[in-house]
mmCIF file with all atom_site columns, C-alpha atoms in Angstrom:
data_model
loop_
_atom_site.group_PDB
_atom_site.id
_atom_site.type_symbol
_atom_site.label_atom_id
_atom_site.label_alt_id
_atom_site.label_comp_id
_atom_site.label_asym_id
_atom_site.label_entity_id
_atom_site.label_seq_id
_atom_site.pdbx_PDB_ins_code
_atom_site.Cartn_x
_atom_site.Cartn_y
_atom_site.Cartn_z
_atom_site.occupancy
_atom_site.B_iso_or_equiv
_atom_site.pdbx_formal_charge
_atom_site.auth_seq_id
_atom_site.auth_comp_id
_atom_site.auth_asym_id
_atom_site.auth_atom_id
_atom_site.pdbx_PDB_model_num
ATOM 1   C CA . UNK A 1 1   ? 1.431   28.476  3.975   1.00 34.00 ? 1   UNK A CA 1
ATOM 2   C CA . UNK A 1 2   ? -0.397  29.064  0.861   1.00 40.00 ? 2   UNK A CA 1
ATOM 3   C CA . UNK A 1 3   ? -3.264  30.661  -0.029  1.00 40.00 ? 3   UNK A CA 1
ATOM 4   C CA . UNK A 1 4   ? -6.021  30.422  -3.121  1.00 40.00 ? 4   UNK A CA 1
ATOM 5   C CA . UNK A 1 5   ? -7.508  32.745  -4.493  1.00 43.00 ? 5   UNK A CA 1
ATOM 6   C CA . UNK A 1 6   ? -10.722 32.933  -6.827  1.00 44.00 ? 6   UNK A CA 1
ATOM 7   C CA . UNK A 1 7   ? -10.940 31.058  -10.545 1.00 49.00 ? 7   UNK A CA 1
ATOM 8   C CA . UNK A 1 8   ? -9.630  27.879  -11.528 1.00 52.00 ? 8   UNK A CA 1
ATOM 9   C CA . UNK A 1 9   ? -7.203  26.972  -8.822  1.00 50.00 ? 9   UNK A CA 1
ATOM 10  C CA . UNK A 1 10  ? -9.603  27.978  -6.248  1.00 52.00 ? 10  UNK A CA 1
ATOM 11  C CA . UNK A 1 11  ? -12.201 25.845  -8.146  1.00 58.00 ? 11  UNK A CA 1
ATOM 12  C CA . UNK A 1 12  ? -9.369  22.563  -8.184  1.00 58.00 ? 12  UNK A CA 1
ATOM 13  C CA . UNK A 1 13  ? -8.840  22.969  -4.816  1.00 58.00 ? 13  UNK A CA 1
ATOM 14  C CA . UNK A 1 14  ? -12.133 22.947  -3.422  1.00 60.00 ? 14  UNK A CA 1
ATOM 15  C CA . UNK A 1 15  ? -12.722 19.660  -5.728  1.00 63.00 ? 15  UNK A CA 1
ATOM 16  C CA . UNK A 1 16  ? -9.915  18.203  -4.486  1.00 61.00 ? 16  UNK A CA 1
ATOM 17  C CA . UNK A 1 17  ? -11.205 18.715  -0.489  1.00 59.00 ? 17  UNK A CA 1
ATOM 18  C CA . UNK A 1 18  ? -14.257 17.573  -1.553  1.00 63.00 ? 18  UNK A CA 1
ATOM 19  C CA . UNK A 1 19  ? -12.951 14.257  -2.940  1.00 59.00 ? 19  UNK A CA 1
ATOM 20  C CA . UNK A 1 20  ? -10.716 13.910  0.317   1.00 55.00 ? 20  UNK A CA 1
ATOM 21  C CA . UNK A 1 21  ? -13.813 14.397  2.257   1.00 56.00 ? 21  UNK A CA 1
ATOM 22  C CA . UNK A 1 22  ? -15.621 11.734  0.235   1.00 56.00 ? 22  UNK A CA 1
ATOM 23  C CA . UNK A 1 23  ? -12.513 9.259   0.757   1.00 54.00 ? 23  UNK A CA 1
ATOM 24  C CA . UNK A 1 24  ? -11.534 9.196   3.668   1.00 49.00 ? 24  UNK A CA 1
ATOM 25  C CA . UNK A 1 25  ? -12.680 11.371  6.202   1.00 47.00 ? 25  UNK A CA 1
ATOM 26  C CA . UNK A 1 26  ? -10.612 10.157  8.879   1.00 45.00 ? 26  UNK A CA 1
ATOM 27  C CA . UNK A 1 27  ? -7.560  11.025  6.617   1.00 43.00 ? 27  UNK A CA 1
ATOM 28  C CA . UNK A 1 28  ? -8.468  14.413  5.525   1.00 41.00 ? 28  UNK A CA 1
ATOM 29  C CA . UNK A 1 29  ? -8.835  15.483  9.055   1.00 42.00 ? 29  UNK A CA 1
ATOM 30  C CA . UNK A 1 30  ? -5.461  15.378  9.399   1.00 40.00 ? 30  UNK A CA 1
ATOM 31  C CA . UNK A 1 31  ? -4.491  17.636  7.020   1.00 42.00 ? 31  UNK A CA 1
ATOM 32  C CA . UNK A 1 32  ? -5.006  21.199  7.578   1.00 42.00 ? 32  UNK A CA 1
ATOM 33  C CA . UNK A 1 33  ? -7.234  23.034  5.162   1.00 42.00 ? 33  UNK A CA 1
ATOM 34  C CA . UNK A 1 34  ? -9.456  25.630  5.889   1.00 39.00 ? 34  UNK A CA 1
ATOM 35  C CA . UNK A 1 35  ? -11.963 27.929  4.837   1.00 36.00 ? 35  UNK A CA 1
ATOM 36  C CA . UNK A 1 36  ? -11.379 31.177  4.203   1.00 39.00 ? 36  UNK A CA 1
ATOM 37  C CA . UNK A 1 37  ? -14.229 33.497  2.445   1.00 39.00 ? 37  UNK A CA 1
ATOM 38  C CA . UNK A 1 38  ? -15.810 31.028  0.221   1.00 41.00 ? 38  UNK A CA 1
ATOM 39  C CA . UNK A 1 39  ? -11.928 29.585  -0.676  1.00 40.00 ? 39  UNK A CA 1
ATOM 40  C CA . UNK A 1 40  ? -9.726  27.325  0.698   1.00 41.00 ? 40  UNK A CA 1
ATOM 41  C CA . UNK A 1 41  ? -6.608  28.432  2.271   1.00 41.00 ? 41  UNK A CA 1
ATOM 42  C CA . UNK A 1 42  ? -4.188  25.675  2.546   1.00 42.00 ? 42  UNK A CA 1
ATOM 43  C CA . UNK A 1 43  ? -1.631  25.359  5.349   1.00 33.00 ? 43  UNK A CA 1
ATOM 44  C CA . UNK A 1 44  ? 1.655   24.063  4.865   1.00 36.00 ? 44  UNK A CA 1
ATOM 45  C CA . UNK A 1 45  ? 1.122   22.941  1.415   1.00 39.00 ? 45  UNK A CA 1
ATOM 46  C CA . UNK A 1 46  ? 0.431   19.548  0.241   1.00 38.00 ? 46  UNK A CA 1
ATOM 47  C CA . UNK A 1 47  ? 0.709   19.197  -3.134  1.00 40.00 ? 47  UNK A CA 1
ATOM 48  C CA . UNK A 1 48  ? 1.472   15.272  -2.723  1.00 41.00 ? 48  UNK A CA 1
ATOM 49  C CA . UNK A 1 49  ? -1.245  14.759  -1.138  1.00 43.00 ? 49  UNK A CA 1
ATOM 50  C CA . UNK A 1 50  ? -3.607  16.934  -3.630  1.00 46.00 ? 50  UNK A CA 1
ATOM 51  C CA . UNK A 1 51  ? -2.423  14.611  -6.139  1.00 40.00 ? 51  UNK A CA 1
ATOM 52  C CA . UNK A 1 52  ? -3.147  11.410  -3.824  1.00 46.00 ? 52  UNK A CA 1
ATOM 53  C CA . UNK A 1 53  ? -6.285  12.739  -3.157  1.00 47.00 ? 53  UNK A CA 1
ATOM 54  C CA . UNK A 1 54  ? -7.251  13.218  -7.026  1.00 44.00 ? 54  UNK A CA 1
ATOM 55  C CA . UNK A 1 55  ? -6.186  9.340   -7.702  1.00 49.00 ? 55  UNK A CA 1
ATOM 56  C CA . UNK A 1 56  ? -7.821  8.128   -4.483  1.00 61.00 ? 56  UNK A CA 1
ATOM 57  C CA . UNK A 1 57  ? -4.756  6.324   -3.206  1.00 75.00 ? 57  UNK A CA 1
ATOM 58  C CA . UNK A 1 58  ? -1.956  7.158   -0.945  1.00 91.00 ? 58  UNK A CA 1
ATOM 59  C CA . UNK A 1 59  ? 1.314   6.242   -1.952  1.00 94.00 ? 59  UNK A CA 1
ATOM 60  C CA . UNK A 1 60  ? 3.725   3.886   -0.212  1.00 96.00 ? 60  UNK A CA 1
ATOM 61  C CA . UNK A 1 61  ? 7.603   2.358   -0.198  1.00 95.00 ? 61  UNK A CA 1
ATOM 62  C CA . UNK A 1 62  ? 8.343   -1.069  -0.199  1.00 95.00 ? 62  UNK A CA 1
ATOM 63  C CA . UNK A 1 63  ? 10.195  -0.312  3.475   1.00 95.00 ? 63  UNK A CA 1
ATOM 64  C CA . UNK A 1 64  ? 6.837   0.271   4.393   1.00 96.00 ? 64  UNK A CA 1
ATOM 65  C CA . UNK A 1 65  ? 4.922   -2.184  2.623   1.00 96.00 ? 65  UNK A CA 1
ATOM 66  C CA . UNK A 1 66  ? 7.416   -4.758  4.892   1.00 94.00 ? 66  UNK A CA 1
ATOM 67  C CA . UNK A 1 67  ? 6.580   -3.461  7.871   1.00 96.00 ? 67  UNK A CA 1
ATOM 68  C CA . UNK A 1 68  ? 2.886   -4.682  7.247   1.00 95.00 ? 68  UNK A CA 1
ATOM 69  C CA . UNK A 1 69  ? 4.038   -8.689  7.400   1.00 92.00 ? 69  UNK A CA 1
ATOM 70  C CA . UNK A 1 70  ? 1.804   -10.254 10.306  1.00 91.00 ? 70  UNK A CA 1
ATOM 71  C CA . UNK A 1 71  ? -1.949  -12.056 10.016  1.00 89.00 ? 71  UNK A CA 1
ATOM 72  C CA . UNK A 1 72  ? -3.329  -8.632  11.764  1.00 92.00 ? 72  UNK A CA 1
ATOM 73  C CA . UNK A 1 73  ? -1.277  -6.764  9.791   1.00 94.00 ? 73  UNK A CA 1
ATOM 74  C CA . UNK A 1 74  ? -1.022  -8.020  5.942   1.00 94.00 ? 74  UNK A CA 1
ATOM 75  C CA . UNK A 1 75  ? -0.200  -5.792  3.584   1.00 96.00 ? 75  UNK A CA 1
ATOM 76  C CA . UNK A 1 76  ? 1.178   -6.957  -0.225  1.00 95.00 ? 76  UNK A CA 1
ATOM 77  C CA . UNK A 1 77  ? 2.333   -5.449  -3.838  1.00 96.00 ? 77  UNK A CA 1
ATOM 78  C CA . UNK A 1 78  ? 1.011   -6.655  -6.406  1.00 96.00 ? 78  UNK A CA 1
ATOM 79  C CA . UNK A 1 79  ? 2.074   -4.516  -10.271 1.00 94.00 ? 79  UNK A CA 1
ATOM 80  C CA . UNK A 1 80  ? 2.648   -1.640  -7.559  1.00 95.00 ? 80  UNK A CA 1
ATOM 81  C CA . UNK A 1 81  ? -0.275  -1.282  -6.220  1.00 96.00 ? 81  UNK A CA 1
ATOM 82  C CA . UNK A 1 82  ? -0.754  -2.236  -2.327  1.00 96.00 ? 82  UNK A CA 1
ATOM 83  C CA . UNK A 1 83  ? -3.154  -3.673  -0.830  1.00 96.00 ? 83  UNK A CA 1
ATOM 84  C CA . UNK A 1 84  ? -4.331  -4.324  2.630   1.00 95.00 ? 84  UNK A CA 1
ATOM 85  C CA . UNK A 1 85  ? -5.312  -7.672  3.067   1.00 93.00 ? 85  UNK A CA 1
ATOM 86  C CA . UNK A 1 86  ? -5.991  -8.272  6.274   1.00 93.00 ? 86  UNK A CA 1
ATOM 87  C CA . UNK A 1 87  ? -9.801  -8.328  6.406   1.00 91.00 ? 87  UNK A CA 1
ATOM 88  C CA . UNK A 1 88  ? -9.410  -10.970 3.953   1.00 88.00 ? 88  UNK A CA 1
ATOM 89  C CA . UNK A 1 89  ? -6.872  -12.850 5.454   1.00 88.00 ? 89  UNK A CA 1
ATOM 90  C CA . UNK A 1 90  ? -8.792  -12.954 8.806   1.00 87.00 ? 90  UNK A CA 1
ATOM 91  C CA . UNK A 1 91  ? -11.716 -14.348 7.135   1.00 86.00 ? 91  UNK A CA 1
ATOM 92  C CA . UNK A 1 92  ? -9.812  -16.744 5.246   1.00 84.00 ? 92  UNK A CA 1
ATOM 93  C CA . UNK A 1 93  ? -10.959 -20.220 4.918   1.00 82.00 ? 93  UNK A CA 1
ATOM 94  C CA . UNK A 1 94  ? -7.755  -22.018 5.617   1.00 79.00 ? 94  UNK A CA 1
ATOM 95  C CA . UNK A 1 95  ? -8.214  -21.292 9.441   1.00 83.00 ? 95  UNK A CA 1
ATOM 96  C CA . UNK A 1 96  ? -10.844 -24.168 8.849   1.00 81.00 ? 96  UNK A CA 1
ATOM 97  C CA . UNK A 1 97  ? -11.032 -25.738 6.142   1.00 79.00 ? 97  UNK A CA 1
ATOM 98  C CA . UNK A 1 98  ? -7.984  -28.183 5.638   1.00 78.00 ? 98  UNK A CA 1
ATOM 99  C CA . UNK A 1 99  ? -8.284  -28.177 2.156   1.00 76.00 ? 99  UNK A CA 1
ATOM 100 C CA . UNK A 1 100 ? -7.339  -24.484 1.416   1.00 81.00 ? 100 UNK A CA 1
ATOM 101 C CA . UNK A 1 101 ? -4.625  -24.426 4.160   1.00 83.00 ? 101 UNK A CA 1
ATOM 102 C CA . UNK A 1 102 ? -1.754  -24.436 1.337   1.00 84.00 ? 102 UNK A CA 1
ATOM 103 C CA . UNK A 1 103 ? -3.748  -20.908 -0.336  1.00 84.00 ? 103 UNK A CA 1
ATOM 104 C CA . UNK A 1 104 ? -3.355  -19.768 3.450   1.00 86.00 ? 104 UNK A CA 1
ATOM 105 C CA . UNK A 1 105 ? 0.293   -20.330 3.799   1.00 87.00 ? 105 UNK A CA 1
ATOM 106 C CA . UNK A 1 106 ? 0.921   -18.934 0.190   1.00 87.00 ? 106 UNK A CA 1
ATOM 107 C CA . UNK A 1 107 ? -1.089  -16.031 1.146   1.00 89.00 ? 107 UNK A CA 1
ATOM 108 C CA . UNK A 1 108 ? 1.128   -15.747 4.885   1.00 89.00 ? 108 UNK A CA 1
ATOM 109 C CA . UNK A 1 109 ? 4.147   -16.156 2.743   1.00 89.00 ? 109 UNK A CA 1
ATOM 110 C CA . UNK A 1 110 ? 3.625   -12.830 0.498   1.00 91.00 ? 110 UNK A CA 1
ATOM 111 C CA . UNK A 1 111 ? 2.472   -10.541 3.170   1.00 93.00 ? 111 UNK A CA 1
ATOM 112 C CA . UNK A 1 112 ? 4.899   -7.444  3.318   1.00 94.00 ? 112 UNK A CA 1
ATOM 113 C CA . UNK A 1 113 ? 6.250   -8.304  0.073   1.00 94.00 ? 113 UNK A CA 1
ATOM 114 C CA . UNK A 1 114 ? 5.946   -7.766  -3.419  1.00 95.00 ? 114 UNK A CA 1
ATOM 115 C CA . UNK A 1 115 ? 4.236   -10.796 -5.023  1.00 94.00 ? 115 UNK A CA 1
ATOM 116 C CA . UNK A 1 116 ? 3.371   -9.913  -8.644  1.00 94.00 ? 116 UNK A CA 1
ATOM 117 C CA . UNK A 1 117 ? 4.610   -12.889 -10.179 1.00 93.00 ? 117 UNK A CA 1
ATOM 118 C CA . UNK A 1 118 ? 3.128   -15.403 -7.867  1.00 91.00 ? 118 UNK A CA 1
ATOM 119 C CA . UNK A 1 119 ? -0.520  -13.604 -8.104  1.00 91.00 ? 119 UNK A CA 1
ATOM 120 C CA . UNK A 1 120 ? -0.291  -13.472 -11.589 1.00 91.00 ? 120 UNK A CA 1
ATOM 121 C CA . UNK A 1 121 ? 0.374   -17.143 -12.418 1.00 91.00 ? 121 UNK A CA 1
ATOM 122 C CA . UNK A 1 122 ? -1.570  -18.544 -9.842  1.00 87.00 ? 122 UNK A CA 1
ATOM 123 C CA . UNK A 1 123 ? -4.907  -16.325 -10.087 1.00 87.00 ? 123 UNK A CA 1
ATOM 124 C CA . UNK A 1 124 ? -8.411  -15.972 -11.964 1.00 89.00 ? 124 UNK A CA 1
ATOM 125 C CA . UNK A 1 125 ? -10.094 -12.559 -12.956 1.00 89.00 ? 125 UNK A CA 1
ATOM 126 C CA . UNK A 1 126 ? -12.507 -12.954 -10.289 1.00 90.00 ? 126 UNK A CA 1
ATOM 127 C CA . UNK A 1 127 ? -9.710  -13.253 -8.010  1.00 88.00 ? 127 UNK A CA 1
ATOM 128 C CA . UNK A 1 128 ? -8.636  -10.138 -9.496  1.00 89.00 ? 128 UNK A CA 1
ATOM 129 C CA . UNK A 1 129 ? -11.295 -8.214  -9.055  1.00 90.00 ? 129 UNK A CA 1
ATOM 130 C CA . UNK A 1 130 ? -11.979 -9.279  -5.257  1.00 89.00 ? 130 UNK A CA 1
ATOM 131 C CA . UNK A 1 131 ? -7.983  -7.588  -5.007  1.00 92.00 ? 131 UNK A CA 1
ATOM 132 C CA . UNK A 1 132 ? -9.224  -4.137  -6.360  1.00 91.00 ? 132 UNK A CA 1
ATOM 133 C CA . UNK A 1 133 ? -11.258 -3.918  -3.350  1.00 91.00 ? 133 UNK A CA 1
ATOM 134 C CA . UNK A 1 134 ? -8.828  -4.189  -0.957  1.00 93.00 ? 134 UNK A CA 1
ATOM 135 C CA . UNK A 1 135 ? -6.176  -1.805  -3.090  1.00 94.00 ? 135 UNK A CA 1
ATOM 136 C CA . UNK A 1 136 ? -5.147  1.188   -0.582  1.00 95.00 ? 136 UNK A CA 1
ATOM 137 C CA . UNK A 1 137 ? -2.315  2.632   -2.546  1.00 94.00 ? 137 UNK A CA 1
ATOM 138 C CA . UNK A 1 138 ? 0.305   2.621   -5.281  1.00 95.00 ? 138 UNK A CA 1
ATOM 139 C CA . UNK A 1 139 ? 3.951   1.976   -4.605  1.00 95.00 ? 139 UNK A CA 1
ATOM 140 C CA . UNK A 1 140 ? 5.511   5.446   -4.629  1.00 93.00 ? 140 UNK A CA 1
ATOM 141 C CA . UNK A 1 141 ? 8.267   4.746   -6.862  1.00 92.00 ? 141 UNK A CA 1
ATOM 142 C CA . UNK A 1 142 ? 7.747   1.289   -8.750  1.00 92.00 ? 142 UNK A CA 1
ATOM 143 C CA . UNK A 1 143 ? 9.450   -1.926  -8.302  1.00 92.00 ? 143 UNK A CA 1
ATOM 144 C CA . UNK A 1 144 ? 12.838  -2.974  -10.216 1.00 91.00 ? 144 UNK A CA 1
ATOM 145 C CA . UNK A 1 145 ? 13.381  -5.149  -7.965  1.00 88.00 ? 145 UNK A CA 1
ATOM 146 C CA . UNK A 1 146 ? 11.768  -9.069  -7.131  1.00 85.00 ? 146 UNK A CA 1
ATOM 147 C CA . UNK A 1 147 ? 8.162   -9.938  -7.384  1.00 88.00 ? 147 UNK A CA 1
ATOM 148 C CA . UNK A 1 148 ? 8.592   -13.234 -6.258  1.00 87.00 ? 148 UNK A CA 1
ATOM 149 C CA . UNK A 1 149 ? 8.213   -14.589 -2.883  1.00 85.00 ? 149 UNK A CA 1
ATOM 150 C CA . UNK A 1 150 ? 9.432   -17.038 -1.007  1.00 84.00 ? 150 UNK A CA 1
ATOM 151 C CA . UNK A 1 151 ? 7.157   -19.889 0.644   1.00 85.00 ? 151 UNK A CA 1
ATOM 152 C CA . UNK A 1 152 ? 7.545   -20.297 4.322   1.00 86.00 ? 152 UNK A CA 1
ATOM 153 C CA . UNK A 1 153 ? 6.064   -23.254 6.447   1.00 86.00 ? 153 UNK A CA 1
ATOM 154 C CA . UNK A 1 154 ? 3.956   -22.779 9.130   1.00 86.00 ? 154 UNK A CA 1
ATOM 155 C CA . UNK A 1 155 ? 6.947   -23.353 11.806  1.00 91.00 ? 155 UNK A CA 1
ATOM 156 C CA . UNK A 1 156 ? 9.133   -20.385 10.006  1.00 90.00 ? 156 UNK A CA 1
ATOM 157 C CA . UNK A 1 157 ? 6.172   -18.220 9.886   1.00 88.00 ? 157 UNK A CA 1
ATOM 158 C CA . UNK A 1 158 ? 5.862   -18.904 13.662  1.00 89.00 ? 158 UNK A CA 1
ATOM 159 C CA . UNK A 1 159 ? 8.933   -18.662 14.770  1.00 91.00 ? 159 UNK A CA 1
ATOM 160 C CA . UNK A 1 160 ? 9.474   -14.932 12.648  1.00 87.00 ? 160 UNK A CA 1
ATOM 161 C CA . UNK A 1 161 ? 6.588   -14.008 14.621  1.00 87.00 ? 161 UNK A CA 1
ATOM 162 C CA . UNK A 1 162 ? 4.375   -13.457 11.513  1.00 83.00 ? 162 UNK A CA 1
ATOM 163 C CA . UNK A 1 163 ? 1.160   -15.881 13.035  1.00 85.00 ? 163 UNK A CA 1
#
């Protein structure tokens, strides 16, 4: 347990709850801080988070990036930042339109992965700037690994259980 006490820490900390508030409310309920007299006692201290909270973003591996690899699930990495694109995916005009069914399967392909060299050659800065909305993270440690995926038909994507 720790506790703060008046000045400047006391000051960062109660900014710092107030930003987690402001973010995500359902997330900051989880974590137990406290008022205590004006200040905010924090227990079992969670520096990581304080520093998540400041940036806005959680942080995440690439285990657990892969574990987010199905059409209700989709999750990518892209310059090691994730983002959950799921709402996008669901919404996604190659359910019905034939013509964009090839951006569908390259977007089905890259979920759970890291796919910052396919994003990069293949999109527009509008396209860019639709992904910032969907960013919930950073990687926690970044990639040295590859950024490229590897396409999958429709049948392999079926048969892995991904659609």
């Amino acid at each position: 347990n720790q506790s703060v006490g008046s000045g400047g820490t006391a000051a960062a900390i109660t900014a710092v709850v107030t930003a987690a508030e402001k973010l995500a409310p359902s997330r900051y309920r989880r974590y137990p801080f406290v008022l205590h007299n004006g200040d905010h006692t924090i227990v079992n201290a969670l520096p990581k988070f304080c520093v998540q909270v400041i940036k806005g973003m959680a942080t995440y591996t690439l285990a657990q990036v892969a574990a987010h690899c199905t059409k209700d699930d989709a999750w990518i990495v892209v310059h090691d930042k994730v983002y959950d694109l799921t709402p996008h995916l669901k919404n996604h005009e190659g359910w019905v339109n034939v013509g964009k069914v090839s951006t569908l399967l390259a977007l089905l392909s890259s979920m759970g992965q890291d796919c910052t060299d396919d994003f990069v050659e293949v999109h527009s800065p509008t396209a860019w700037k639709m992904l910032a909305a969907f960013q919930i993270g950073t990687l926690a440690e970044p990639n040295t690994g590859p950024r490229r995926i590897k396409y999958r038909t429709w049948e392999e994507m079926q048969q892995e259980g991904v659609v």
